[in-house]
Amino acid sequence: MAFISLRQLLDHAAEFNYGVPAFNINNLEQIQAIMEAAEKTRSPVILQASAGARKYAGEPYLRHMVLAAVETHPHIPVVLHQDHGASPAVCTQSIRSGFTSVMMDGSLREDAKTPASYDYNVDVTHKVCEIAHAIGVSVEGELGCLGSLESGQAGEEDGVGAEGVLTHDMMLTDPAQAKDFVARTGVDALAIAIGTSHGAYKFTREPSGDILDIDRIAAIHEAVPNTHLVMHGSSSVPQEWLAIIREHGGDLRETFGVPVEEIQRGIRSGVRKVNIDTDIRLAMTGAMRRSFAKDPSEFDPRKALIAAKNAARDLCAQRFEAFGCSGHADRIKPVPLELMVKRYH
Ligand code: G3H
Ligand code: 13P
Ligand code: ZN
């Protein structure tokens, strides 16, 4: 079994200057798509599951599908990561389920929509680090709230994100505060706010520096050089998939995502984990719509699902290549979680 911790994978990524896409999983086809892309490009993998994913699939299904993925691809190192844990209890449950990494998102209160105070964030994140590190599981924290610098809205159509309008201060991570946060919590990875947001509607135009603050990454990295930086809301929202969805009856308004070149610039400045969910959703929806439209007499859902899986696989392979992850699967020797404990004590 090639499960590894996030810490081990991102330490390797930092040593060899690459970034790792962290893809959200909910169902069989998404997991197969990511693993096939990893196999093809020989990349290590981060599979991340949100609370919504566990609700959708059910914890036992999710757990067994991930076990099947690791059994099918024994030579691909896999991090199983809890995305946006809303409380220490959620993180503890994930650890019991076999996750090798958890995100304690203390930037928001437990309702996952009310911005939390800094002290609350430090307190819950520190608590999770104590629990997780005692058994070698890694922890990602978040400082600053994700949100659009254009509108001040979090864009929380998927249930994760602040409600109401946020100020620029809340939506941009402060490097000095990041230093204090890391010292007081001990997180392995830190999600930063630089103007990205979840979902398909991130920017109303191709983003420039005033609405996507990639330059800030270097300053945060300098303040916390040993903590791995994470970019959430990093789907690129490919225009070609928007066009395919519209061509086949979908109704999506004009929108722009985070260009792959900007993510590459982020990786050069210290980003190691890049969260992507929406792009997989768009590719699968586009492929399914096209498949149903091409052959209206087809009633075997597997045809559309295979098209969806192949579309997601190709997208994931492009991201593995673009972030410099390809080829690294074979260079990582899995360290058991029991041995990871040592680095924390
Ligand atoms: O962080 C947000 C991810 O896109 C997860 O979305 O809560 O709909 O599973 P979800
Ligand atoms: P996207 O909605 O841009 O894919 O972001 C996903 C994410 O950040 C999951 O935590
Ligand atoms: Zn996120």
PDB file of N, CA, C and O in Angstrom, residues 212-246:
ATOM      1  N   LEU A 212      -5.771  39.082  -8.662  1.00  0.00           N
ATOM      2  CA  LEU A 212      -5.126  37.792  -8.358  1.00  0.00           C
ATOM      3  C   LEU A 212      -3.688  38.107  -7.951  1.00  0.00           C
ATOM      4  O   LEU A 212      -2.828  38.372  -8.792  1.00  0.00           O
ATOM      5  N   ASP A 213      -3.442  38.090  -6.636  1.00  0.00           N
ATOM      6  CA  ASP A 213      -2.197  38.629  -6.088  1.00  0.00           C
ATOM      7  C   ASP A 213      -1.104  37.553  -5.974  1.00  0.00           C
ATOM      8  O   ASP A 213      -0.693  37.170  -4.873  1.00  0.00           O
ATOM      9  N   ILE A 214      -0.636  37.082  -7.136  1.00  0.00           N
ATOM     10  CA  ILE A 214       0.404  36.033  -7.149  1.00  0.00           C
ATOM     11  C   ILE A 214       1.696  36.557  -6.506  1.00  0.00           C
ATOM     12  O   ILE A 214       2.432  35.808  -5.851  1.00  0.00           O
ATOM     13  N   ASP A 215       1.964  37.858  -6.653  1.00  0.00           N
ATOM     14  CA  ASP A 215       3.209  38.429  -6.100  1.00  0.00           C
ATOM     15  C   ASP A 215       3.304  38.255  -4.580  1.00  0.00           C
ATOM     16  O   ASP A 215       4.390  38.190  -4.017  1.00  0.00           O
ATOM     17  N   ARG A 216       2.152  38.223  -3.904  1.00  0.00           N
ATOM     18  CA  ARG A 216       2.117  38.076  -2.446  1.00  0.00           C
ATOM     19  C   ARG A 216       2.706  36.731  -1.988  1.00  0.00           C
ATOM     20  O   ARG A 216       3.198  36.592  -0.866  1.00  0.00           O
ATOM     21  N   ILE A 217       2.648  35.732  -2.873  1.00  0.00           N
ATOM     22  CA  ILE A 217       3.095  34.379  -2.488  1.00  0.00           C
ATOM     23  C   ILE A 217       4.565  34.401  -2.050  1.00  0.00           C
ATOM     24  O   ILE A 217       4.935  33.782  -1.045  1.00  0.00           O
ATOM     25  N   ALA A 218       5.389  35.118  -2.804  1.00  0.00           N
ATOM     26  CA  ALA A 218       6.830  35.144  -2.491  1.00  0.00           C
ATOM     27  C   ALA A 218       7.067  35.707  -1.088  1.00  0.00           C
ATOM     28  O   ALA A 218       7.902  35.198  -0.328  1.00  0.00           O
ATOM     29  N   ALA A 219       6.306  36.749  -0.725  1.00  0.00           N
ATOM     30  CA  ALA A 219       6.479  37.361   0.602  1.00  0.00           C
ATOM     31  C   ALA A 219       6.033  36.401   1.706  1.00  0.00           C
ATOM     32  O   ALA A 219       6.675  36.308   2.768  1.00  0.00           O
ATOM     33  N   ILE A 220       4.946  35.669   1.463  1.00  0.00           N
ATOM     34  CA  ILE A 220       4.478  34.705   2.479  1.00  0.00           C
ATOM     35  C   ILE A 220       5.496  33.567   2.593  1.00  0.00           C
ATOM     36  O   ILE A 220       5.844  33.123   3.695  1.00  0.00           O
ATOM     37  N   HIS A 221       5.990  33.124   1.446  1.00  0.00           N
ATOM     38  CA  HIS A 221       6.971  32.022   1.443  1.00  0.00           C
ATOM     39  C   HIS A 221       8.236  32.426   2.215  1.00  0.00           C
ATOM     40  O   HIS A 221       8.802  31.638   2.973  1.00  0.00           O
ATOM     41  N   GLU A 222       8.622  33.667   2.048  1.00  0.00           N
ATOM     42  CA  GLU A 222       9.823  34.144   2.754  1.00  0.00           C
ATOM     43  C   GLU A 222       9.587  34.161   4.269  1.00  0.00           C
ATOM     44  O   GLU A 222      10.482  33.854   5.058  1.00  0.00           O
ATOM     45  N   ALA A 223       8.358  34.473   4.673  1.00  0.00           N
ATOM     46  CA  ALA A 223       8.034  34.530   6.112  1.00  0.00           C
ATOM     47  C   ALA A 223       7.935  33.128   6.725  1.00  0.00           C
ATOM     48  O   ALA A 223       8.237  32.952   7.911  1.00  0.00           O
ATOM     49  N   VAL A 224       7.482  32.135   5.940  1.00  0.00           N
ATOM     50  CA  VAL A 224       7.318  30.763   6.467  1.00  0.00           C
ATOM     51  C   VAL A 224       7.942  29.751   5.485  1.00  0.00           C
ATOM     52  O   VAL A 224       7.252  28.923   4.899  1.00  0.00           O
ATOM     53  N   PRO A 225       9.281  29.790   5.359  1.00  0.00           N
ATOM     54  CA  PRO A 225       9.927  28.982   4.308  1.00  0.00           C
ATOM     55  C   PRO A 225       9.782  27.474   4.484  1.00  0.00           C
ATOM     56  O   PRO A 225       9.910  26.728   3.516  1.00  0.00           O
ATOM     57  N   ASN A 226       9.505  27.014   5.723  1.00  0.00           N
ATOM     58  CA  ASN A 226       9.417  25.559   5.934  1.00  0.00           C
ATOM     59  C   ASN A 226       7.989  25.038   5.977  1.00  0.00           C
ATOM     60  O   ASN A 226       7.749  23.893   6.346  1.00  0.00           O
ATOM     61  N   THR A 227       7.044  25.902   5.638  1.00  0.00           N
ATOM     62  CA  THR A 227       5.630  25.493   5.618  1.00  0.00           C
ATOM     63  C   THR A 227       5.175  25.547   4.169  1.00  0.00           C
ATOM     64  O   THR A 227       5.439  26.527   3.472  1.00  0.00           O
ATOM     65  N   HIS A 228       4.508  24.485   3.730  1.00  0.00           N
ATOM     66  CA  HIS A 228       4.165  24.389   2.308  1.00  0.00           C
ATOM     67  C   HIS A 228       2.906  25.185   1.988  1.00  0.00           C
ATOM     68  O   HIS A 228       1.872  25.001   2.641  1.00  0.00           O
ATOM     69  N   LEU A 229       2.986  26.054   1.005  1.00  0.00           N
ATOM     70  CA  LEU A 229       1.846  26.923   0.692  1.00  0.00           C
ATOM     71  C   LEU A 229       0.856  26.212  -0.242  1.00  0.00           C
ATOM     72  O   LEU A 229       1.244  25.449  -1.129  1.00  0.00           O
ATOM     73  N   VAL A 230      -0.419  26.496   0.007  1.00  0.00           N
ATOM     74  CA  VAL A 230      -1.500  25.838  -0.725  1.00  0.00           C
ATOM     75  C   VAL A 230      -2.375  26.887  -1.391  1.00  0.00           C
ATOM     76  O   VAL A 230      -2.781  27.854  -0.751  1.00  0.00           O
ATOM     77  N   MET A 231      -2.646  26.687  -2.674  1.00  0.00           N
ATOM     78  CA  MET A 231      -3.579  27.558  -3.390  1.00  0.00           C
ATOM     79  C   MET A 231      -4.910  26.834  -3.548  1.00  0.00           C
ATOM     80  O   MET A 231      -4.987  25.817  -4.234  1.00  0.00           O
ATOM     81  N   HIS A 232      -5.945  27.352  -2.898  1.00  0.00           N
ATOM     82  CA  HIS A 232      -7.301  26.819  -3.114  1.00  0.00           C
ATOM     83  C   HIS A 232      -7.922  27.550  -4.301  1.00  0.00           C
ATOM     84  O   HIS A 232      -7.362  28.517  -4.811  1.00  0.00           O
ATOM     85  N   GLY A 233      -9.101  27.092  -4.704  1.00  0.00           N
ATOM     86  CA  GLY A 233      -9.834  27.768  -5.780  1.00  0.00           C
ATOM     87  C   GLY A 233      -8.985  27.927  -7.031  1.00  0.00           C
ATOM     88  O   GLY A 233      -9.007  28.969  -7.675  1.00  0.00           O
ATOM     89  N   SER A 234      -8.230  26.869  -7.389  1.00  0.00           N
ATOM     90  CA  SER A 234      -7.245  27.016  -8.466  1.00  0.00           C
ATOM     91  C   SER A 234      -7.646  26.350  -9.774  1.00  0.00           C
ATOM     92  O   SER A 234      -6.787  25.985 -10.580  1.00  0.00           O
ATOM     93  N   SER A 235      -8.945  26.197  -9.972  1.00  0.00           N
ATOM     94  CA  SER A 235      -9.382  25.714 -11.287  1.00  0.00           C
ATOM     95  C   SER A 235      -9.151  26.804 -12.318  1.00  0.00           C
ATOM     96  O   SER A 235      -9.274  27.995 -12.019  1.00  0.00           O
ATOM     97  N   SER A 236      -8.829  26.377 -13.531  1.00  0.00           N
ATOM     98  CA  SER A 236      -8.535  27.341 -14.598  1.00  0.00           C
ATOM     99  C   SER A 236      -9.784  27.663 -15.423  1.00  0.00           C
ATOM    100  O   SER A 236      -9.755  28.554 -16.268  1.00  0.00           O
ATOM    101  N   VAL A 237     -10.861  26.915 -15.189  1.00  0.00           N
ATOM    102  CA  VAL A 237     -12.157  27.117 -15.875  1.00  0.00           C
ATOM    103  C   VAL A 237     -11.924  27.197 -17.401  1.00  0.00           C
ATOM    104  O   VAL A 237     -12.103  28.261 -18.010  1.00  0.00           O
ATOM    105  N   PRO A 238     -11.532  26.063 -18.012  1.00  0.00           N
ATOM    106  CA  PRO A 238     -11.161  26.092 -19.430  1.00  0.00           C
ATOM    107  C   PRO A 238     -12.304  26.594 -20.319  1.00  0.00           C
ATOM    108  O   PRO A 238     -13.426  26.092 -20.248  1.00  0.00           O
ATOM    109  N   GLN A 239     -11.964  27.596 -21.163  1.00  0.00           N
ATOM    110  CA  GLN A 239     -12.979  28.172 -22.055  1.00  0.00           C
ATOM    111  C   GLN A 239     -13.531  27.108 -23.006  1.00  0.00           C
ATOM    112  O   GLN A 239     -14.705  27.152 -23.374  1.00  0.00           O
ATOM    113  N   GLU A 240     -12.686  26.125 -23.384  1.00  0.00           N
ATOM    114  CA  GLU A 240     -13.183  25.123 -24.337  1.00  0.00           C
ATOM    115  C   GLU A 240     -14.276  24.244 -23.714  1.00  0.00           C
ATOM    116  O   GLU A 240     -15.239  23.877 -24.366  1.00  0.00           O
ATOM    117  N   TRP A 241     -14.153  23.974 -22.400  1.00  0.00           N
ATOM    118  CA  TRP A 241     -15.203  23.162 -21.768  1.00  0.00           C
ATOM    119  C   TRP A 241     -16.467  23.995 -21.545  1.00  0.00           C
ATOM    120  O   TRP A 241     -17.579  23.490 -21.672  1.00  0.00           O
ATOM    121  N   LEU A 242     -16.306  25.275 -21.254  1.00  0.00           N
ATOM    122  CA  LEU A 242     -17.491  26.141 -21.138  1.00  0.00           C
ATOM    123  C   LEU A 242     -18.245  26.133 -22.469  1.00  0.00           C
ATOM    124  O   LEU A 242     -19.478  26.017 -22.513  1.00  0.00           O
ATOM    125  N   ALA A 243     -17.487  26.220 -23.585  1.00  0.00           N
ATOM    126  CA  ALA A 243     -18.115  26.257 -24.911  1.00  0.00           C
ATOM    127  C   ALA A 243     -18.850  24.947 -25.200  1.00  0.00           C
ATOM    128  O   ALA A 243     -19.981  24.960 -25.715  1.00  0.00           O
ATOM    129  N   ILE A 244     -18.235  23.823 -24.844  1.00  0.00           N
ATOM    130  CA  ILE A 244     -18.877  22.520 -25.109  1.00  0.00           C
ATOM    131  C   ILE A 244     -20.162  22.388 -24.285  1.00  0.00           C
ATOM    132  O   ILE A 244     -21.193  21.920 -24.772  1.00  0.00           O
ATOM    133  N   ILE A 245     -20.113  22.832 -23.045  1.00  0.00           N
ATOM    134  CA  ILE A 245     -21.313  22.755 -22.186  1.00  0.00           C
ATOM    135  C   ILE A 245     -22.426  23.623 -22.790  1.00  0.00           C
ATOM    136  O   ILE A 245     -23.580  23.187 -22.906  1.00  0.00           O
ATOM    137  N   ARG A 246     -22.065  24.849 -23.202  1.00  0.00           N
ATOM    138  CA  ARG A 246     -23.087  25.753 -23.786  1.00  0.00           C
ATOM    139  C   ARG A 246     -23.644  25.179 -25.083  1.00  0.00           C
ATOM    140  O   ARG A 246     -24.844  25.229 -25.330  1.00  0.00           O
TER     141      ARG A 246
END
